[in-house]
PDB file of C-alpha atoms in Angstrom:
ATOM      1  CA  MET A   1      60.421 -39.305  44.874  1.00 96.00           C
ATOM      2  CA  TRP A   2      58.489 -42.595  45.454  1.00 96.00           C
ATOM      3  CA  ILE A   3      59.672 -44.745  48.812  1.00 96.00           C
ATOM      4  CA  TYR A   4      59.425 -48.828  48.420  1.00 97.00           C
ATOM      5  CA  GLU A   5      58.111 -50.106  51.250  1.00 97.00           C
ATOM      6  CA  LYS A   6      58.884 -53.983  52.268  1.00 97.00           C
ATOM      7  CA  LYS A   7      55.321 -55.281  52.174  1.00 98.00           C
ATOM      8  CA  LEU A   8      52.803 -56.014  49.485  1.00 98.00           C
ATOM      9  CA  GLN A   9      49.586 -53.821  50.350  1.00 98.00           C
ATOM     10  CA  TYR A  10      46.648 -57.034  50.830  1.00 98.00           C
ATOM     11  CA  PRO A  11      48.342 -60.291  51.479  1.00 98.00           C
ATOM     12  CA  VAL A  12      49.068 -62.667  48.749  1.00 98.00           C
ATOM     13  CA  ARG A  13      48.607 -66.427  48.650  1.00 97.00           C
ATOM     14  CA  VAL A  14      48.219 -69.316  46.489  1.00 97.00           C
ATOM     15  CA  SER A  15      46.965 -72.803  46.664  1.00 96.00           C
ATOM     16  CA  THR A  16      49.022 -74.486  44.379  1.00 96.00           C
ATOM     17  CA  CYS A  17      51.897 -74.554  41.754  1.00 97.00           C
ATOM     18  CA  ASN A  18      49.262 -73.289  38.937  1.00 97.00           C
ATOM     19  CA  PRO A  19      51.351 -71.992  35.941  1.00 98.00           C
ATOM     20  CA  THR A  20      48.080 -71.864  33.777  1.00 97.00           C
ATOM     21  CA  LEU A  21      46.701 -69.434  36.531  1.00 97.00           C
ATOM     22  CA  ALA A  22      49.609 -67.261  35.650  1.00 98.00           C
ATOM     23  CA  LYS A  23      49.258 -67.242  32.099  1.00 97.00           C
ATOM     24  CA  TYR A  24      45.935 -65.756  32.106  1.00 97.00           C
ATOM     25  CA  LEU A  25      46.616 -63.239  35.363  1.00 98.00           C
ATOM     26  CA  ILE A  26      49.751 -61.758  33.690  1.00 98.00           C
ATOM     27  CA  GLU A  27      47.056 -60.039  31.109  1.00 97.00           C
ATOM     28  CA  GLN A  28      46.633 -57.614  34.531  1.00 98.00           C
ATOM     29  CA  TYR A  29      50.494 -57.333  34.682  1.00 98.00           C
ATOM     30  CA  GLY A  30      51.714 -56.394  30.927  1.00 98.00           C
ATOM     31  CA  GLY A  31      48.248 -56.196  29.346  1.00 98.00           C
ATOM     32  CA  ALA A  32      46.416 -53.162  28.210  1.00 97.00           C
ATOM     33  CA  ASP A  33      44.159 -52.678  31.117  1.00 96.00           C
ATOM     34  CA  GLY A  34      46.563 -53.948  33.613  1.00 97.00           C
ATOM     35  CA  GLU A  35      47.901 -52.467  36.451  1.00 98.00           C
ATOM     36  CA  LEU A  36      51.488 -51.151  34.692  1.00 98.00           C
ATOM     37  CA  ALA A  37      49.620 -49.413  32.322  1.00 98.00           C
ATOM     38  CA  ALA A  38      47.128 -48.315  35.120  1.00 98.00           C
ATOM     39  CA  ALA A  39      50.274 -46.710  37.015  1.00 98.00           C
ATOM     40  CA  LEU A  40      51.862 -45.244  33.989  1.00 98.00           C
ATOM     41  CA  ARG A  41      48.683 -43.657  32.921  1.00 98.00           C
ATOM     42  CA  TYR A  42      47.681 -41.370  35.598  1.00 98.00           C
ATOM     43  CA  LEU A  43      51.146 -40.971  36.698  1.00 98.00           C
ATOM     44  CA  ASN A  44      51.852 -39.137  33.727  1.00 98.00           C
ATOM     45  CA  GLN A  45      48.570 -37.367  33.177  1.00 98.00           C
ATOM     46  CA  ARG A  46      48.935 -35.501  36.363  1.00 97.00           C
ATOM     47  CA  TYR A  47      51.623 -32.969  35.019  1.00 98.00           C
ATOM     48  CA  THR A  48      48.349 -31.519  32.817  1.00 97.00           C
ATOM     49  CA  ILE A  49      45.422 -32.022  34.897  1.00 97.00           C
ATOM     50  CA  PRO A  50      44.063 -29.427  36.830  1.00 96.00           C
ATOM     51  CA  ASP A  51      45.532 -28.714  40.060  1.00 96.00           C
ATOM     52  CA  LYS A  52      42.321 -29.945  41.952  1.00 96.00           C
ATOM     53  CA  VAL A  53      42.614 -33.500  40.964  1.00 97.00           C
ATOM     54  CA  ILE A  54      46.740 -34.081  40.589  1.00 98.00           C
ATOM     55  CA  GLY A  55      46.883 -35.413  44.099  1.00 98.00           C
ATOM     56  CA  LEU A  56      44.107 -37.812  43.585  1.00 98.00           C
ATOM     57  CA  LEU A  57      46.171 -39.084  39.980  1.00 98.00           C
ATOM     58  CA  THR A  58      49.136 -39.251  41.986  1.00 98.00           C
ATOM     59  CA  ASP A  59      47.715 -41.531  45.230  1.00 98.00           C
ATOM     60  CA  ILE A  60      45.737 -43.795  42.773  1.00 98.00           C
ATOM     61  CA  GLY A  61      48.967 -44.204  40.430  1.00 98.00           C
ATOM     62  CA  THR A  62      51.030 -44.924  43.468  1.00 98.00           C
ATOM     63  CA  GLU A  63      48.646 -47.213  44.627  1.00 98.00           C
ATOM     64  CA  GLU A  64      48.768 -49.034  40.813  1.00 98.00           C
ATOM     65  CA  PHE A  65      52.092 -49.968  41.594  1.00 98.00           C
ATOM     66  CA  ALA A  66      51.326 -51.500  44.684  1.00 98.00           C
ATOM     67  CA  HIS A  67      48.701 -53.433  42.894  1.00 98.00           C
ATOM     68  CA  LEU A  68      51.476 -54.421  40.154  1.00 98.00           C
ATOM     69  CA  GLU A  69      53.789 -55.763  42.840  1.00 98.00           C
ATOM     70  CA  MET A  70      50.555 -58.216  44.283  1.00 98.00           C
ATOM     71  CA  ILE A  71      50.378 -59.384  40.711  1.00 98.00           C
ATOM     72  CA  ALA A  72      53.844 -60.307  40.377  1.00 98.00           C
ATOM     73  CA  THR A  73      53.536 -61.949  43.565  1.00 98.00           C
ATOM     74  CA  MET A  74      51.086 -63.780  42.178  1.00 98.00           C
ATOM     75  CA  VAL A  75      52.549 -64.711  38.907  1.00 98.00           C
ATOM     76  CA  TYR A  76      55.901 -65.477  40.784  1.00 98.00           C
ATOM     77  CA  LYS A  77      53.888 -67.681  43.365  1.00 98.00           C
ATOM     78  CA  LEU A  78      52.174 -69.767  40.867  1.00 98.00           C
ATOM     79  CA  THR A  79      54.858 -70.818  38.619  1.00 98.00           C
ATOM     80  CA  LYS A  80      58.156 -71.046  40.756  1.00 97.00           C
ATOM     81  CA  ASP A  81      57.902 -74.547  41.699  1.00 97.00           C
ATOM     82  CA  ALA A  82      56.649 -75.320  37.750  1.00 97.00           C
ATOM     83  CA  THR A  83      58.625 -77.560  35.666  1.00 97.00           C
ATOM     84  CA  PRO A  84      59.388 -76.790  31.698  1.00 97.00           C
ATOM     85  CA  GLN A  85      56.727 -79.615  31.028  1.00 98.00           C
ATOM     86  CA  GLN A  86      54.280 -77.914  33.458  1.00 98.00           C
ATOM     87  CA  MET A  87      54.850 -74.311  31.586  1.00 98.00           C
ATOM     88  CA  ARG A  88      54.771 -76.113  28.232  1.00 97.00           C
ATOM     89  CA  ASP A  89      51.231 -77.751  29.278  1.00 97.00           C
ATOM     90  CA  ALA A  90      50.134 -74.603  30.347  1.00 97.00           C
ATOM     91  CA  GLY A  91      50.884 -72.512  26.972  1.00 96.00           C
ATOM     92  CA  LEU A  92      53.677 -70.825  28.425  1.00 97.00           C
ATOM     93  CA  GLY A  93      56.378 -72.613  26.339  1.00 96.00           C
ATOM     94  CA  ASP A  94      56.736 -69.836  24.135  1.00 95.00           C
ATOM     95  CA  HIS A  95      57.401 -67.704  27.627  1.00 96.00           C
ATOM     96  CA  TYR A  96      59.525 -70.318  28.851  1.00 97.00           C
ATOM     97  CA  ALA A  97      61.730 -70.584  26.153  1.00 97.00           C
ATOM     98  CA  ASN A  98      62.389 -66.774  25.776  1.00 96.00           C
ATOM     99  CA  HIS A  99      62.382 -65.883  29.508  1.00 96.00           C
ATOM    100  CA  ASP A 100      62.665 -69.051  31.507  1.00 96.00           C
ATOM    101  CA  GLY A 101      60.558 -68.633  34.822  1.00 95.00           C
ATOM    102  CA  ALA A 102      61.597 -64.737  34.533  1.00 97.00           C
ATOM    103  CA  LEU A 103      58.557 -62.321  34.523  1.00 98.00           C
ATOM    104  CA  PHE A 104      57.734 -59.789  31.646  1.00 98.00           C
ATOM    105  CA  TYR A 105      55.492 -57.013  30.797  1.00 98.00           C
ATOM    106  CA  HIS A 106      53.401 -58.664  28.450  1.00 97.00           C
ATOM    107  CA  ASN A 107      49.383 -59.773  27.890  1.00 97.00           C
ATOM    108  CA  ALA A 108      47.989 -63.047  28.476  1.00 96.00           C
ATOM    109  CA  ALA A 109      48.701 -63.975  24.707  1.00 96.00           C
ATOM    110  CA  GLY A 110      52.193 -62.609  24.950  1.00 95.00           C
ATOM    111  CA  VAL A 111      51.998 -59.485  23.355  1.00 97.00           C
ATOM    112  CA  PRO A 112      54.618 -57.236  24.893  1.00 97.00           C
ATOM    113  CA  PHE A 113      53.739 -53.779  26.302  1.00 98.00           C
ATOM    114  CA  THR A 114      53.330 -50.608  24.285  1.00 98.00           C
ATOM    115  CA  ALA A 115      52.701 -47.158  25.534  1.00 97.00           C
ATOM    116  CA  ALA A 116      50.345 -47.076  23.099  1.00 96.00           C
ATOM    117  CA  TYR A 117      47.957 -48.318  26.110  1.00 96.00           C
ATOM    118  CA  ILE A 118      48.008 -45.089  27.843  1.00 94.00           C
ATOM    119  CA  GLN A 119      46.467 -42.344  26.512  1.00 90.00           C
ATOM    120  CA  ALA A 120      47.400 -38.557  27.091  1.00 94.00           C
ATOM    121  CA  LYS A 121      44.675 -36.073  26.146  1.00 96.00           C
ATOM    122  CA  GLY A 122      45.558 -33.154  27.714  1.00 96.00           C
ATOM    123  CA  ASP A 123      42.102 -32.619  27.969  1.00 97.00           C
ATOM    124  CA  PRO A 124      40.785 -33.259  32.017  1.00 97.00           C
ATOM    125  CA  ILE A 125      37.436 -34.723  31.143  1.00 97.00           C
ATOM    126  CA  ALA A 126      38.601 -36.856  28.232  1.00 97.00           C
ATOM    127  CA  ASP A 127      41.484 -38.134  30.182  1.00 97.00           C
ATOM    128  CA  LEU A 128      39.336 -38.919  33.203  1.00 98.00           C
ATOM    129  CA  TYR A 129      36.856 -40.339  31.165  1.00 98.00           C
ATOM    130  CA  GLU A 130      39.399 -42.554  29.539  1.00 97.00           C
ATOM    131  CA  ASP A 131      40.578 -43.558  33.504  1.00 98.00           C
ATOM    132  CA  ILE A 132      37.188 -44.418  34.516  1.00 98.00           C
ATOM    133  CA  ALA A 133      36.775 -46.625  31.368  1.00 98.00           C
ATOM    134  CA  ALA A 134      40.429 -48.019  32.323  1.00 98.00           C
ATOM    135  CA  GLU A 135      39.425 -49.205  35.886  1.00 98.00           C
ATOM    136  CA  GLU A 136      35.781 -50.363  34.605  1.00 98.00           C
ATOM    137  CA  LYS A 137      37.904 -52.830  32.190  1.00 98.00           C
ATOM    138  CA  ALA A 138      40.350 -53.953  34.556  1.00 98.00           C
ATOM    139  CA  ARG A 139      37.181 -55.010  37.070  1.00 98.00           C
ATOM    140  CA  ALA A 140      36.209 -56.985  34.190  1.00 98.00           C
ATOM    141  CA  THR A 141      39.416 -58.732  33.468  1.00 97.00           C
ATOM    142  CA  TYR A 142      39.331 -59.496  37.120  1.00 98.00           C
ATOM    143  CA  GLN A 143      36.352 -60.679  37.065  1.00 98.00           C
ATOM    144  CA  TRP A 144      36.908 -63.055  33.965  1.00 97.00           C
ATOM    145  CA  ILE A 145      40.178 -64.585  35.966  1.00 97.00           C
ATOM    146  CA  ILE A 146      38.082 -65.138  39.132  1.00 98.00           C
ATOM    147  CA  ASP A 147      35.519 -66.967  37.111  1.00 98.00           C
ATOM    148  CA  MET A 148      38.312 -69.054  35.172  1.00 97.00           C
ATOM    149  CA  SER A 149      40.042 -69.601  38.484  1.00 97.00           C
ATOM    150  CA  ASP A 150      39.738 -72.429  41.062  1.00 95.00           C
ATOM    151  CA  ASP A 151      42.166 -71.151  43.755  1.00 97.00           C
ATOM    152  CA  PRO A 152      40.277 -69.966  46.634  1.00 97.00           C
ATOM    153  CA  ASP A 153      43.641 -68.587  48.072  1.00 98.00           C
ATOM    154  CA  LEU A 154      44.460 -66.545  44.891  1.00 98.00           C
ATOM    155  CA  ASN A 155      40.862 -65.501  44.382  1.00 98.00           C
ATOM    156  CA  ASP A 156      40.952 -63.814  47.856  1.00 98.00           C
ATOM    157  CA  GLY A 157      43.469 -61.795  46.676  1.00 98.00           C
ATOM    158  CA  LEU A 158      41.637 -60.817  43.381  1.00 98.00           C
ATOM    159  CA  ARG A 159      38.725 -59.783  44.722  1.00 98.00           C
ATOM    160  CA  PHE A 160      40.545 -57.322  46.270  1.00 98.00           C
ATOM    161  CA  LEU A 161      41.744 -56.106  43.361  1.00 98.00           C
ATOM    162  CA  ARG A 162      38.973 -56.074  41.586  1.00 98.00           C
ATOM    163  CA  GLU A 163      37.089 -53.988  44.477  1.00 98.00           C
ATOM    164  CA  ARG A 164      39.771 -51.768  44.136  1.00 98.00           C
ATOM    165  CA  GLU A 165      39.069 -50.956  40.482  1.00 98.00           C
ATOM    166  CA  ILE A 166      35.896 -49.793  41.528  1.00 98.00           C
ATOM    167  CA  ILE A 167      36.908 -47.286  44.207  1.00 98.00           C
ATOM    168  CA  HIS A 168      39.279 -46.055  41.693  1.00 98.00           C
ATOM    169  CA  SER A 169      36.818 -45.412  38.541  1.00 98.00           C
ATOM    170  CA  GLN A 170      34.159 -44.232  41.657  1.00 98.00           C
ATOM    171  CA  ARG A 171      36.895 -41.422  42.925  1.00 98.00           C
ATOM    172  CA  PHE A 172      37.544 -40.386  39.130  1.00 98.00           C
ATOM    173  CA  ARG A 173      33.556 -40.117  38.752  1.00 98.00           C
ATOM    174  CA  GLU A 174      34.169 -37.555  41.503  1.00 98.00           C
ATOM    175  CA  ALA A 175      36.697 -35.908  40.055  1.00 98.00           C
ATOM    176  CA  VAL A 176      35.219 -35.313  36.861  1.00 98.00           C
ATOM    177  CA  GLU A 177      32.167 -33.779  38.997  1.00 97.00           C
ATOM    178  CA  ILE A 178      34.798 -31.284  40.737  1.00 97.00           C
ATOM    179  CA  ILE A 179      36.337 -29.998  37.289  1.00 96.00           C
ATOM    180  CA  LYS A 180      32.837 -29.448  36.157  1.00 94.00           C
ATOM    181  CA  ASP A 181      32.109 -27.476  39.090  1.00 93.00           C
ATOM    182  CA  ASP A 182      35.081 -25.560  39.251  1.00 88.00           C
ATOM    183  CA  ARG A 183      34.541 -24.594  34.972  1.00 86.00           C
ATOM    184  CA  GLN A 184      30.918 -23.474  36.246  1.00 85.00           C
ATOM    185  CA  GLN A 185      32.447 -21.179  38.754  1.00 82.00           C
ATOM    186  CA  LYS A 186      34.869 -19.818  36.537  1.00 66.00           C
ATOM    187  CA  LYS A 187      34.271 -15.822  36.266  1.00 66.00           C
ATOM    188  CA  ILE A 188      33.682 -13.702  33.675  1.00 65.00           C
ATOM    189  CA  PHE A 189      36.779 -11.453  32.858  1.00 65.00           C
TER     190      PHE A 189
ATOM    191  CA  MET B   1      59.336 -69.396  50.019  1.00 80.00           C
ATOM    192  CA  LYS B   2      60.879 -68.720  53.692  1.00 82.00           C
ATOM    193  CA  GLN B   3      58.367 -69.739  56.393  1.00 90.00           C
ATOM    194  CA  MET B   4      58.153 -66.625  58.768  1.00 94.00           C
ATOM    195  CA  PRO B   5      57.007 -67.220  62.530  1.00 96.00           C
ATOM    196  CA  GLU B   6      53.265 -66.773  62.917  1.00 97.00           C
ATOM    197  CA  ASP B   7      53.542 -63.572  64.592  1.00 98.00           C
ATOM    198  CA  TYR B   8      55.429 -62.035  61.485  1.00 97.00           C
ATOM    199  CA  TYR B   9      52.020 -62.647  59.665  1.00 97.00           C
ATOM    200  CA  ARG B  10      50.076 -61.617  62.618  1.00 98.00           C
ATOM    201  CA  ARG B  11      51.700 -58.171  62.680  1.00 98.00           C
ATOM    202  CA  LEU B  12      52.305 -57.559  58.975  1.00 98.00           C
ATOM    203  CA  GLU B  13      48.261 -58.503  58.727  1.00 98.00           C
ATOM    204  CA  GLU B  14      47.768 -55.531  61.305  1.00 98.00           C
ATOM    205  CA  ILE B  15      49.801 -53.099  59.460  1.00 98.00           C
ATOM    206  CA  GLN B  16      48.021 -53.816  56.279  1.00 98.00           C
ATOM    207  CA  ALA B  17      44.995 -53.394  57.487  1.00 98.00           C
ATOM    208  CA  VAL B  18      45.675 -49.943  59.302  1.00 98.00           C
ATOM    209  CA  ASP B  19      47.449 -49.033  56.344  1.00 98.00           C
ATOM    210  CA  PHE B  20      44.503 -49.878  54.135  1.00 98.00           C
ATOM    211  CA  VAL B  21      42.426 -47.688  56.449  1.00 98.00           C
ATOM    212  CA  LEU B  22      45.029 -44.639  55.473  1.00 98.00           C
ATOM    213  CA  VAL B  23      44.900 -45.767  51.449  1.00 98.00           C
ATOM    214  CA  GLU B  24      40.999 -45.106  51.445  1.00 98.00           C
ATOM    215  CA  LEU B  25      41.215 -41.917  53.469  1.00 98.00           C
ATOM    216  CA  THR B  26      43.987 -40.589  51.266  1.00 98.00           C
ATOM    217  CA  LEU B  27      41.980 -41.024  48.100  1.00 98.00           C
ATOM    218  CA  TYR B  28      38.668 -40.510  49.974  1.00 98.00           C
ATOM    219  CA  LEU B  29      40.186 -37.016  50.677  1.00 98.00           C
ATOM    220  CA  ASP B  30      41.711 -36.100  47.180  1.00 98.00           C
ATOM    221  CA  THR B  31      37.998 -35.759  46.726  1.00 98.00           C
ATOM    222  CA  HIS B  32      36.628 -34.669  50.198  1.00 98.00           C
ATOM    223  CA  PRO B  33      39.253 -32.312  50.860  1.00 97.00           C
ATOM    224  CA  SER B  34      36.988 -30.093  53.592  1.00 97.00           C
ATOM    225  CA  ASP B  35      35.935 -33.246  55.504  1.00 98.00           C
ATOM    226  CA  GLN B  36      37.322 -32.634  59.268  1.00 98.00           C
ATOM    227  CA  GLN B  37      36.133 -35.342  60.545  1.00 98.00           C
ATOM    228  CA  ALA B  38      37.923 -37.429  58.154  1.00 98.00           C
ATOM    229  CA  MET B  39      41.322 -35.561  58.500  1.00 98.00           C
ATOM    230  CA  GLN B  40      41.269 -36.505  62.382  1.00 98.00           C
ATOM    231  CA  GLN B  41      40.652 -40.025  61.446  1.00 98.00           C
ATOM    232  CA  PHE B  42      43.298 -39.955  58.959  1.00 98.00           C
ATOM    233  CA  ASN B  43      45.895 -38.595  61.603  1.00 98.00           C
ATOM    234  CA  GLN B  44      44.936 -40.779  63.844  1.00 98.00           C
ATOM    235  CA  TYR B  45      45.508 -43.847  61.961  1.00 98.00           C
ATOM    236  CA  ALA B  46      48.874 -42.361  60.904  1.00 98.00           C
ATOM    237  CA  HIS B  47      50.152 -42.318  64.172  1.00 98.00           C
ATOM    238  CA  TYR B  48      48.446 -46.193  64.965  1.00 98.00           C
ATOM    239  CA  SER B  49      50.436 -47.143  61.893  1.00 98.00           C
ATOM    240  CA  LYS B  50      53.704 -45.734  62.769  1.00 98.00           C
ATOM    241  CA  GLN B  51      53.379 -47.147  65.985  1.00 98.00           C
ATOM    242  CA  LEU B  52      52.796 -50.809  64.668  1.00 98.00           C
ATOM    243  CA  LYS B  53      55.993 -50.161  62.227  1.00 98.00           C
ATOM    244  CA  GLN B  54      58.321 -49.018  64.774  1.00 97.00           C
ATOM    245  CA  VAL B  55      57.675 -52.542  66.998  1.00 97.00           C
ATOM    246  CA  PHE B  56      57.666 -54.572  63.632  1.00 97.00           C
ATOM    247  CA  GLU B  57      61.121 -53.082  62.908  1.00 96.00           C
ATOM    248  CA  GLU B  58      62.415 -53.497  65.847  1.00 95.00           C
ATOM    249  CA  LYS B  59      61.823 -57.380  65.230  1.00 95.00           C
ATOM    250  CA  TYR B  60      61.755 -57.995  61.630  1.00 95.00           C
ATOM    251  CA  GLY B  61      64.230 -54.558  59.705  1.00 95.00           C
ATOM    252  CA  ALA B  62      63.436 -51.930  58.361  1.00 96.00           C
ATOM    253  CA  LEU B  63      59.864 -51.807  55.988  1.00 97.00           C
ATOM    254  CA  GLN B  64      61.107 -48.659  54.378  1.00 96.00           C
ATOM    255  CA  GLN B  65      64.235 -46.987  52.833  1.00 93.00           C
ATOM    256  CA  PHE B  66      65.934 -43.994  51.801  1.00 95.00           C
ATOM    257  CA  GLY B  67      66.045 -43.001  55.531  1.00 94.00           C
ATOM    258  CA  ASN B  68      62.613 -43.393  56.372  1.00 94.00           C
ATOM    259  CA  SER B  69      62.919 -46.250  58.793  1.00 95.00           C
ATOM    260  CA  TYR B  70      66.020 -46.739  61.029  1.00 94.00           C
ATOM    261  CA  THR B  71      68.099 -49.382  60.325  1.00 92.00           C
ATOM    262  CA  ASP B  72      69.354 -52.091  63.062  1.00 90.00           C
ATOM    263  CA  SER B  73      73.277 -53.240  63.466  1.00 90.00           C
ATOM    264  CA  ARG B  74      72.787 -56.147  60.322  1.00 89.00           C
ATOM    265  CA  TRP B  75      71.309 -53.822  57.541  1.00 92.00           C
ATOM    266  CA  SER B  76      68.453 -56.198  57.316  1.00 90.00           C
ATOM    267  CA  TRP B  77      66.760 -54.432  54.718  1.00 92.00           C
ATOM    268  CA  GLY B  78      69.452 -56.139  52.393  1.00 89.00           C
ATOM    269  CA  THR B  79      68.417 -59.240  53.590  1.00 89.00           C
ATOM    270  CA  THR B  80      65.145 -61.565  53.086  1.00 86.00           C
ATOM    271  CA  PRO B  81      62.118 -62.228  53.231  1.00 94.00           C
ATOM    272  CA  TRP B  82      61.290 -59.869  50.340  1.00 96.00           C
ATOM    273  CA  PRO B  83      57.162 -59.513  50.013  1.00 97.00           C
ATOM    274  CA  TRP B  84      56.814 -62.090  47.474  1.00 97.00           C
ATOM    275  CA  GLN B  85      58.941 -64.669  49.212  1.00 96.00           C
ATOM    276  CA  VAL B  86      57.073 -65.165  52.507  1.00 94.00           C
TER     277      VAL B  86
END
């Protein structure tokens, strides 16, 4: 089971109400390479991955939920004081018409989240390469958002998340090596 | 937003820092499961984290649920602030 802890993994601060940045950030909430997709991808793959990397998939999958909460907090703080007019001016009129100020699992272009974003091939090398690619794509997305953002407080949290993608990618690369070594050691019957 | 006393943010950040060490050590040990020194460090920080949380929870209420934290007499779990409100 999972235990919730009433704290963020890393402090989230934003400087000003800025629904435009929230619109971009929602990519990491309900987009193809976002935190929801990441959490669901790893926690689903772990059932059929070799025993030696189940722990890693469980722990990274769990950390992704902590990142999802950080993104939600960023989006919430950036939009909570926005007027309907400000939402409209930020290109969030379509979102506001359907959801008011509620968060929703869709990407920056408003496309709803789909399970089709998540791969599970059952082949451990294929799955882990998929995971490495997903982390690198998420890292790139954080970089593009940081490049567009002029909010230093928000960027501090985004830089933390960007760096976590690098760590996860590197741990998955180690997992690939663990599986390769394990295969080479298998005895012939 | 709820403005909490300075002490709340200071203690919370201290917990976040120590728990970050534990997240990093966890992922490291998942791929380096025979590093005894890292495990020793892990237990040291796990102990430190529990100590910090005990003090924090006495002042600001339970951090975890389903019995992983003790409750106070006000069931402050169900009260604000939640993490996105501070």
